[in-house]
Amino acid sequence: MTGIAEAFASARSALVLTGAGMSAESGIPTFRGPGGLWRDRRPEELATPEAFRRDPALVWEWYAWRRRRVAEAAPHAGHLAIARLEAGADVTVVTQNVDGLHRRAGSRRVVELHGNILRARCTAACGAPDDLPADPPEIPPRCACGALLRPDVVWFGEPLPEDAMGEALRAAGAAQVALVVGTSSVVYPAAALWRIALERGATVVEVNPESTPLSDLATWSVRETAGSFLPRLAEAVAARRTGDEERRTA
Ligand code: BJW
């Protein structure tokens, strides 16, 4: 812990990259691994434009189920700890998660790479406002113009929002320290971000109970859950920052 906390306390700029494991302790299932299946289907079969064209009702049933889980969920101690890291450093949270929990925990600069599950948009791009309740009254839901609505998320084969990707690349290039939490690091371009940080000489810390393609490359790979490790990290960083400040003013 000591070296990791020191790296954070001395960094001016930090990247926090999160994936589904970050929200697991808020009761939101991950995509891969145990509990990652929905009615025996893999996410790769559902999170695609082809699946939506083939069977919009099936895809919307999955999203309606997940929207309900997200609406009922709350940020856990790990989300709150990430928000606390902002005191004293320029922190950008880049998340692959679509649940909005980082913002709800108080993180101020949050980049949502894969959209937000509680938003929907018209497939005909008619511009009507999205006022779809968390539990849609009809499946598949329709826009006021009559066209199908779709979840405002990024599916496989779709480009990521340009402004979000630009901000994520900037943060990865500027970071002196990168914290990578709860992602299997198999989905691109998100999985390229920690590589950029590593190549620029950043200290890279992984927090994940399982090993991933990052584990052998990271400066530190911590085999713990987000909810167990991050609150201790935030406390250790705050203690170091306070100590540094006291030494400066003594
Ligand atoms: C814990 C824990 C605890 C458990 N604490 N940890 C090379 C370069 C670029 C692209 C590609 C490439 N090769 C292939 C591609 C294409 C594709 C891709 O990456 N495919 C791979 C599968 C090979 N990428 C794309 O298609 C992307 N688009 C793109 O590249 O566009 C190019 C383009 C340009 C111009 C025109 C057109 C196209 C889009 C990717 C979109 C991904 N979408 C999804 C669904 C989002 C919406 C939704 O939520 O429904 O995003 S798929 C799904 O995977 C979701 C996730 O964000 C993403 C990543 O998953 P994540 O977060 O890592 O979760 P898991 O479940 O995999 O892992 C959880 C981890 O947590 C595990 O490691 C656990 O151990 C751990 N864990 N409990 C801490 N308590």
Short mmCIF file of N, CA and C in Angstrom, two decimals, residues 14-147:
data_model
loop_
_atom_site.label_atom_id
_atom_site.label_comp_id
_atom_site.label_asym_id
_atom_site.label_seq_id
_atom_site.Cartn_x
_atom_site.Cartn_y
_atom_site.Cartn_z
N ALA A 14 -4.17 12.28 -12.52
CA ALA A 14 -4.44 10.84 -12.38
C ALA A 14 -5.58 10.41 -13.29
N LEU A 15 -5.44 9.20 -13.82
CA LEU A 15 -6.51 8.57 -14.59
C LEU A 15 -7.08 7.44 -13.75
N VAL A 16 -8.39 7.37 -13.66
CA VAL A 16 -9.03 6.20 -13.03
C VAL A 16 -9.89 5.56 -14.12
N LEU A 17 -9.54 4.35 -14.51
CA LEU A 17 -10.27 3.65 -15.58
C LEU A 17 -11.06 2.51 -14.94
N THR A 18 -12.37 2.52 -15.11
CA THR A 18 -13.16 1.49 -14.43
C THR A 18 -13.99 0.66 -15.41
N GLY A 19 -14.29 -0.57 -14.95
CA GLY A 19 -15.14 -1.47 -15.72
C GLY A 19 -16.20 -2.08 -14.80
N ALA A 20 -16.89 -3.09 -15.32
CA ALA A 20 -18.07 -3.62 -14.63
C ALA A 20 -17.80 -4.09 -13.20
N GLY A 21 -16.58 -4.58 -12.93
CA GLY A 21 -16.26 -5.05 -11.57
C GLY A 21 -16.35 -3.93 -10.55
N MET A 22 -16.19 -2.69 -11.00
CA MET A 22 -16.29 -1.53 -10.10
C MET A 22 -17.68 -1.48 -9.46
N SER A 23 -18.70 -1.86 -10.23
CA SER A 23 -20.08 -1.75 -9.73
C SER A 23 -20.62 -3.07 -9.20
N ALA A 24 -19.78 -4.13 -9.21
CA ALA A 24 -20.28 -5.45 -8.77
C ALA A 24 -20.77 -5.39 -7.32
N GLU A 25 -20.03 -4.64 -6.48
CA GLU A 25 -20.42 -4.58 -5.07
C GLU A 25 -21.60 -3.63 -4.83
N SER A 26 -22.09 -3.00 -5.92
CA SER A 26 -23.36 -2.25 -5.83
C SER A 26 -24.51 -3.12 -6.32
N GLY A 27 -24.20 -4.39 -6.63
CA GLY A 27 -25.25 -5.33 -7.04
C GLY A 27 -25.53 -5.34 -8.54
N ILE A 28 -24.61 -4.76 -9.32
CA ILE A 28 -24.81 -4.75 -10.78
C ILE A 28 -23.89 -5.83 -11.37
N PRO A 29 -24.46 -6.81 -12.07
CA PRO A 29 -23.64 -7.94 -12.53
C PRO A 29 -22.59 -7.51 -13.56
N THR A 30 -21.44 -8.20 -13.56
CA THR A 30 -20.42 -7.96 -14.59
C THR A 30 -20.86 -8.64 -15.89
N PHE A 31 -20.09 -8.43 -16.94
CA PHE A 31 -20.44 -9.02 -18.23
C PHE A 31 -19.89 -10.44 -18.38
N ARG A 32 -18.62 -10.59 -18.00
CA ARG A 32 -17.96 -11.88 -18.21
C ARG A 32 -17.73 -12.55 -16.86
N GLY A 33 -17.52 -13.85 -16.88
CA GLY A 33 -17.29 -14.56 -15.61
C GLY A 33 -18.61 -14.93 -14.95
N PRO A 34 -18.54 -15.43 -13.71
CA PRO A 34 -19.74 -15.91 -13.02
C PRO A 34 -20.80 -14.81 -12.95
N GLY A 35 -22.04 -15.13 -13.28
CA GLY A 35 -23.13 -14.16 -13.20
C GLY A 35 -23.21 -13.24 -14.40
N GLY A 36 -22.32 -13.46 -15.40
CA GLY A 36 -22.28 -12.57 -16.56
C GLY A 36 -23.28 -12.93 -17.65
N LEU A 37 -23.94 -14.07 -17.47
CA LEU A 37 -24.90 -14.49 -18.50
C LEU A 37 -26.30 -14.00 -18.15
N TRP A 38 -27.11 -13.77 -19.18
CA TRP A 38 -28.51 -13.43 -18.98
C TRP A 38 -29.33 -14.39 -19.84
N ARG A 39 -30.15 -15.20 -19.21
CA ARG A 39 -30.92 -16.24 -19.91
C ARG A 39 -30.04 -17.03 -20.88
N ASP A 40 -28.88 -17.45 -20.39
CA ASP A 40 -27.93 -18.27 -21.16
C ASP A 40 -27.31 -17.55 -22.35
N ARG A 41 -27.50 -16.25 -22.43
CA ARG A 41 -26.90 -15.52 -23.56
C ARG A 41 -25.71 -14.72 -23.08
N ARG A 42 -24.66 -14.68 -23.94
CA ARG A 42 -23.49 -13.88 -23.61
C ARG A 42 -23.76 -12.44 -24.02
N PRO A 43 -23.15 -11.46 -23.32
CA PRO A 43 -23.37 -10.05 -23.68
C PRO A 43 -23.03 -9.77 -25.13
N GLU A 44 -22.02 -10.47 -25.66
CA GLU A 44 -21.61 -10.25 -27.06
C GLU A 44 -22.73 -10.57 -28.04
N GLU A 45 -23.71 -11.42 -27.59
CA GLU A 45 -24.83 -11.75 -28.48
C GLU A 45 -25.92 -10.70 -28.41
N LEU A 46 -25.90 -9.88 -27.37
CA LEU A 46 -27.00 -8.92 -27.15
C LEU A 46 -26.58 -7.47 -27.39
N ALA A 47 -25.32 -7.16 -27.09
CA ALA A 47 -24.87 -5.77 -27.18
C ALA A 47 -24.34 -5.47 -28.57
N THR A 48 -25.16 -5.71 -29.57
CA THR A 48 -24.74 -5.43 -30.96
C THR A 48 -25.92 -4.82 -31.73
N PRO A 49 -25.63 -4.00 -32.74
CA PRO A 49 -26.70 -3.47 -33.58
C PRO A 49 -27.44 -4.57 -34.33
N GLU A 50 -26.73 -5.66 -34.65
CA GLU A 50 -27.35 -6.77 -35.38
C GLU A 50 -28.41 -7.45 -34.51
N ALA A 51 -28.06 -7.67 -33.23
CA ALA A 51 -29.03 -8.30 -32.31
C ALA A 51 -30.26 -7.42 -32.18
N PHE A 52 -30.06 -6.10 -32.12
CA PHE A 52 -31.20 -5.18 -31.96
C PHE A 52 -32.08 -5.19 -33.21
N ARG A 53 -31.43 -5.24 -34.38
CA ARG A 53 -32.24 -5.28 -35.63
C ARG A 53 -33.03 -6.58 -35.71
N ARG A 54 -32.36 -7.69 -35.28
CA ARG A 54 -32.99 -9.01 -35.39
C ARG A 54 -34.15 -9.15 -34.41
N ASP A 55 -33.95 -8.69 -33.17
CA ASP A 55 -34.96 -8.93 -32.13
C ASP A 55 -34.92 -7.80 -31.10
N PRO A 56 -35.49 -6.63 -31.46
CA PRO A 56 -35.42 -5.48 -30.53
C PRO A 56 -36.08 -5.77 -29.19
N ALA A 57 -37.14 -6.59 -29.18
CA ALA A 57 -37.83 -6.87 -27.91
C ALA A 57 -36.91 -7.63 -26.96
N LEU A 58 -36.18 -8.63 -27.49
CA LEU A 58 -35.27 -9.41 -26.65
C LEU A 58 -34.18 -8.51 -26.07
N VAL A 59 -33.58 -7.69 -26.92
CA VAL A 59 -32.50 -6.82 -26.45
C VAL A 59 -33.05 -5.83 -25.41
N TRP A 60 -34.26 -5.28 -25.67
CA TRP A 60 -34.84 -4.34 -24.72
C TRP A 60 -35.21 -5.01 -23.39
N GLU A 61 -35.60 -6.31 -23.44
CA GLU A 61 -35.90 -7.00 -22.17
C GLU A 61 -34.66 -7.05 -21.29
N TRP A 62 -33.50 -7.32 -21.94
CA TRP A 62 -32.23 -7.35 -21.20
C TRP A 62 -31.94 -5.97 -20.62
N TYR A 63 -32.11 -4.94 -21.45
CA TYR A 63 -31.81 -3.58 -20.97
C TYR A 63 -32.82 -3.14 -19.91
N ALA A 64 -34.08 -3.51 -20.04
CA ALA A 64 -35.08 -3.12 -19.03
C ALA A 64 -34.72 -3.75 -17.69
N TRP A 65 -34.28 -5.02 -17.72
CA TRP A 65 -33.87 -5.71 -16.50
C TRP A 65 -32.67 -4.99 -15.87
N ARG A 66 -31.72 -4.62 -16.73
CA ARG A 66 -30.52 -3.93 -16.21
C ARG A 66 -30.85 -2.51 -15.74
N ARG A 67 -31.75 -1.81 -16.43
CA ARG A 67 -32.14 -0.45 -16.00
C ARG A 67 -32.76 -0.49 -14.60
N ARG A 68 -33.56 -1.53 -14.35
CA ARG A 68 -34.16 -1.65 -13.02
C ARG A 68 -33.07 -1.84 -11.96
N ARG A 69 -32.08 -2.72 -12.29
CA ARG A 69 -30.99 -2.96 -11.32
C ARG A 69 -30.23 -1.67 -11.05
N VAL A 70 -29.95 -0.89 -12.10
CA VAL A 70 -29.19 0.35 -11.96
C VAL A 70 -29.99 1.37 -11.15
N ALA A 71 -31.29 1.46 -11.44
CA ALA A 71 -32.13 2.44 -10.73
C ALA A 71 -32.17 2.14 -9.23
N GLU A 72 -32.07 0.85 -8.89
CA GLU A 72 -32.14 0.46 -7.46
C GLU A 72 -30.77 0.52 -6.79
N ALA A 73 -29.69 0.62 -7.59
CA ALA A 73 -28.34 0.52 -7.02
C ALA A 73 -27.88 1.85 -6.44
N ALA A 74 -26.89 1.77 -5.56
CA ALA A 74 -26.28 2.98 -4.99
C ALA A 74 -24.76 2.82 -5.05
N PRO A 75 -24.04 3.92 -5.14
CA PRO A 75 -22.57 3.82 -5.12
C PRO A 75 -22.10 3.17 -3.82
N HIS A 76 -21.01 2.39 -3.89
CA HIS A 76 -20.49 1.78 -2.65
C HIS A 76 -19.23 2.53 -2.20
N ALA A 77 -18.62 2.02 -1.14
CA ALA A 77 -17.47 2.74 -0.53
C ALA A 77 -16.33 2.94 -1.53
N GLY A 78 -16.20 2.05 -2.51
CA GLY A 78 -15.13 2.20 -3.51
C GLY A 78 -15.38 3.39 -4.42
N HIS A 79 -16.65 3.59 -4.86
CA HIS A 79 -16.98 4.77 -5.68
C HIS A 79 -16.69 6.05 -4.89
N LEU A 80 -17.09 6.05 -3.61
CA LEU A 80 -16.90 7.25 -2.78
C LEU A 80 -15.41 7.53 -2.59
N ALA A 81 -14.61 6.45 -2.47
CA ALA A 81 -13.17 6.62 -2.28
C ALA A 81 -12.55 7.26 -3.53
N ILE A 82 -12.99 6.86 -4.70
CA ILE A 82 -12.45 7.46 -5.94
C ILE A 82 -12.77 8.95 -5.96
N ALA A 83 -13.97 9.32 -5.56
CA ALA A 83 -14.33 10.75 -5.53
C ALA A 83 -13.42 11.50 -4.55
N ARG A 84 -13.05 10.83 -3.44
CA ARG A 84 -12.19 11.50 -2.44
C ARG A 84 -10.78 11.74 -2.97
N LEU A 85 -10.33 10.93 -3.94
CA LEU A 85 -8.97 11.11 -4.48
C LEU A 85 -8.81 12.46 -5.17
N GLU A 86 -9.95 13.09 -5.52
CA GLU A 86 -9.90 14.38 -6.23
C GLU A 86 -9.32 15.50 -5.38
N ALA A 87 -9.36 15.34 -4.05
CA ALA A 87 -8.82 16.41 -3.19
C ALA A 87 -7.30 16.40 -3.33
N GLY A 88 -6.77 17.30 -4.14
CA GLY A 88 -5.30 17.39 -4.24
C GLY A 88 -4.73 16.94 -5.57
N ALA A 89 -5.53 16.43 -6.48
CA ALA A 89 -5.00 16.04 -7.80
C ALA A 89 -6.07 16.25 -8.86
N ASP A 90 -5.59 16.32 -10.10
CA ASP A 90 -6.47 16.49 -11.23
C ASP A 90 -6.87 15.07 -11.69
N VAL A 91 -8.05 14.62 -11.30
CA VAL A 91 -8.45 13.23 -11.53
C VAL A 91 -9.52 13.16 -12.63
N THR A 92 -9.28 12.32 -13.63
CA THR A 92 -10.32 12.04 -14.62
C THR A 92 -10.75 10.58 -14.47
N VAL A 93 -12.03 10.38 -14.25
CA VAL A 93 -12.57 9.02 -14.17
C VAL A 93 -13.11 8.66 -15.54
N VAL A 94 -12.49 7.67 -16.17
CA VAL A 94 -12.96 7.20 -17.47
C VAL A 94 -13.62 5.85 -17.22
N THR A 95 -14.91 5.78 -17.47
CA THR A 95 -15.59 4.53 -17.13
C THR A 95 -16.22 3.88 -18.36
N GLN A 96 -16.14 2.54 -18.36
CA GLN A 96 -16.86 1.79 -19.39
C GLN A 96 -18.28 1.50 -18.91
N ASN A 97 -18.55 1.84 -17.65
CA ASN A 97 -19.86 1.52 -17.08
C ASN A 97 -20.91 2.52 -17.52
N VAL A 98 -22.13 2.02 -17.62
CA VAL A 98 -23.23 2.84 -18.14
C VAL A 98 -24.21 3.19 -17.02
N ASP A 99 -23.77 2.98 -15.74
CA ASP A 99 -24.72 3.08 -14.63
C ASP A 99 -24.74 4.44 -13.92
N GLY A 100 -23.84 5.34 -14.27
CA GLY A 100 -23.85 6.68 -13.66
C GLY A 100 -23.43 6.72 -12.20
N LEU A 101 -22.87 5.62 -11.65
CA LEU A 101 -22.61 5.60 -10.20
C LEU A 101 -21.43 6.49 -9.79
N HIS A 102 -20.45 6.70 -10.69
CA HIS A 102 -19.34 7.60 -10.31
C HIS A 102 -19.84 9.02 -10.06
N ARG A 103 -20.71 9.50 -10.95
CA ARG A 103 -21.24 10.87 -10.75
C ARG A 103 -22.05 10.94 -9.47
N ARG A 104 -22.86 9.89 -9.27
CA ARG A 104 -23.69 9.89 -8.05
C ARG A 104 -22.82 9.84 -6.79
N ALA A 105 -21.59 9.29 -6.91
CA ALA A 105 -20.69 9.23 -5.75
C ALA A 105 -19.96 10.55 -5.54
N GLY A 106 -20.05 11.46 -6.51
CA GLY A 106 -19.42 12.78 -6.32
C GLY A 106 -18.21 13.04 -7.20
N SER A 107 -17.80 12.08 -8.03
CA SER A 107 -16.68 12.36 -8.95
C SER A 107 -17.13 13.43 -9.92
N ARG A 108 -16.24 14.42 -10.17
CA ARG A 108 -16.69 15.57 -10.96
C ARG A 108 -16.36 15.46 -12.43
N ARG A 109 -15.16 14.90 -12.76
CA ARG A 109 -14.84 14.76 -14.18
C ARG A 109 -14.97 13.28 -14.55
N VAL A 110 -16.13 12.93 -15.10
CA VAL A 110 -16.41 11.53 -15.44
C VAL A 110 -16.64 11.44 -16.94
N VAL A 111 -15.89 10.54 -17.58
CA VAL A 111 -16.04 10.33 -19.02
C VAL A 111 -16.71 8.97 -19.20
N GLU A 112 -17.91 8.98 -19.79
CA GLU A 112 -18.64 7.73 -20.01
C GLU A 112 -18.36 7.25 -21.42
N LEU A 113 -17.47 6.25 -21.51
CA LEU A 113 -17.04 5.80 -22.85
C LEU A 113 -18.13 5.05 -23.60
N HIS A 114 -18.97 4.31 -22.85
CA HIS A 114 -19.95 3.44 -23.50
C HIS A 114 -21.39 3.92 -23.31
N GLY A 115 -21.55 5.21 -22.98
CA GLY A 115 -22.89 5.78 -22.87
C GLY A 115 -23.50 5.63 -21.50
N ASN A 116 -24.83 5.73 -21.45
CA ASN A 116 -25.53 5.67 -20.16
C ASN A 116 -26.85 4.91 -20.35
N ILE A 117 -27.04 3.89 -19.54
CA ILE A 117 -28.17 2.98 -19.75
C ILE A 117 -29.51 3.63 -19.40
N LEU A 118 -29.49 4.68 -18.60
CA LEU A 118 -30.76 5.30 -18.22
C LEU A 118 -31.24 6.31 -19.27
N ARG A 119 -30.42 6.52 -20.31
CA ARG A 119 -30.87 7.35 -21.43
C ARG A 119 -31.27 6.44 -22.58
N ALA A 120 -32.20 6.95 -23.41
CA ALA A 120 -32.56 6.23 -24.64
C ALA A 120 -32.54 7.26 -25.76
N ARG A 121 -32.42 6.78 -26.99
CA ARG A 121 -32.50 7.74 -28.10
C ARG A 121 -33.28 7.13 -29.26
N CYS A 122 -33.82 8.02 -30.07
CA CYS A 122 -34.68 7.59 -31.18
C CYS A 122 -33.80 7.01 -32.28
N THR A 123 -34.18 5.83 -32.80
CA THR A 123 -33.39 5.24 -33.89
C THR A 123 -33.54 6.06 -35.18
N ALA A 124 -34.59 6.92 -35.24
CA ALA A 124 -34.73 7.79 -36.42
C ALA A 124 -34.11 9.17 -36.15
N ALA A 125 -33.46 9.31 -35.00
CA ALA A 125 -32.78 10.57 -34.63
C ALA A 125 -33.69 11.78 -34.84
N CYS A 126 -34.97 11.69 -34.38
CA CYS A 126 -35.93 12.77 -34.63
C CYS A 126 -35.72 13.95 -33.69
N GLY A 127 -34.95 13.74 -32.61
CA GLY A 127 -34.65 14.84 -31.70
C GLY A 127 -35.66 14.99 -30.57
N ALA A 128 -36.66 14.12 -30.49
CA ALA A 128 -37.63 14.20 -29.38
C ALA A 128 -36.91 13.91 -28.07
N PRO A 129 -37.32 14.57 -26.97
CA PRO A 129 -36.63 14.34 -25.69
C PRO A 129 -36.85 12.91 -25.19
N ASP A 130 -35.85 12.42 -24.45
CA ASP A 130 -35.94 11.07 -23.89
C ASP A 130 -36.56 11.16 -22.50
N ASP A 131 -37.83 10.73 -22.38
CA ASP A 131 -38.43 10.74 -21.04
C ASP A 131 -38.88 9.33 -20.67
N LEU A 132 -38.06 8.35 -21.07
CA LEU A 132 -38.41 6.95 -20.81
C LEU A 132 -38.18 6.62 -19.33
N PRO A 133 -39.21 6.12 -18.62
CA PRO A 133 -38.98 5.74 -17.22
C PRO A 133 -38.03 4.55 -17.12
N ALA A 134 -37.41 4.37 -15.94
CA ALA A 134 -36.42 3.29 -15.76
C ALA A 134 -37.02 1.95 -16.19
N ASP A 135 -38.31 1.74 -15.87
CA ASP A 135 -38.98 0.50 -16.26
C ASP A 135 -39.94 0.84 -17.42
N PRO A 136 -39.53 0.63 -18.68
CA PRO A 136 -40.34 1.10 -19.81
C PRO A 136 -41.73 0.46 -19.81
N PRO A 137 -42.78 1.24 -20.12
CA PRO A 137 -44.15 0.71 -20.09
C PRO A 137 -44.41 -0.28 -21.21
N GLU A 138 -43.72 -0.16 -22.34
CA GLU A 138 -43.90 -1.17 -23.42
C GLU A 138 -42.52 -1.60 -23.90
N ILE A 139 -42.45 -2.85 -24.34
CA ILE A 139 -41.19 -3.42 -24.83
C ILE A 139 -41.44 -3.93 -26.25
N PRO A 140 -40.71 -3.49 -27.26
CA PRO A 140 -39.71 -2.45 -27.20
C PRO A 140 -40.36 -1.07 -27.15
N PRO A 141 -39.76 -0.12 -26.41
CA PRO A 141 -40.36 1.21 -26.32
C PRO A 141 -40.22 1.99 -27.62
N ARG A 142 -41.17 2.88 -27.85
CA ARG A 142 -41.15 3.69 -29.08
C ARG A 142 -41.07 5.17 -28.73
N CYS A 143 -40.50 5.91 -29.66
CA CYS A 143 -40.37 7.35 -29.54
C CYS A 143 -41.74 7.99 -29.87
N ALA A 144 -41.90 9.27 -29.48
CA ALA A 144 -43.14 9.98 -29.81
C ALA A 144 -43.37 10.01 -31.33
N CYS A 145 -42.30 9.93 -32.12
CA CYS A 145 -42.43 9.97 -33.59
C CYS A 145 -42.83 8.61 -34.17
N GLY A 146 -42.85 7.57 -33.34
CA GLY A 146 -43.28 6.24 -33.81
C GLY A 146 -42.12 5.28 -34.06
N ALA A 147 -40.90 5.80 -34.21
CA ALA A 147 -39.74 4.92 -34.45
C ALA A 147 -39.34 4.23 -33.14
#
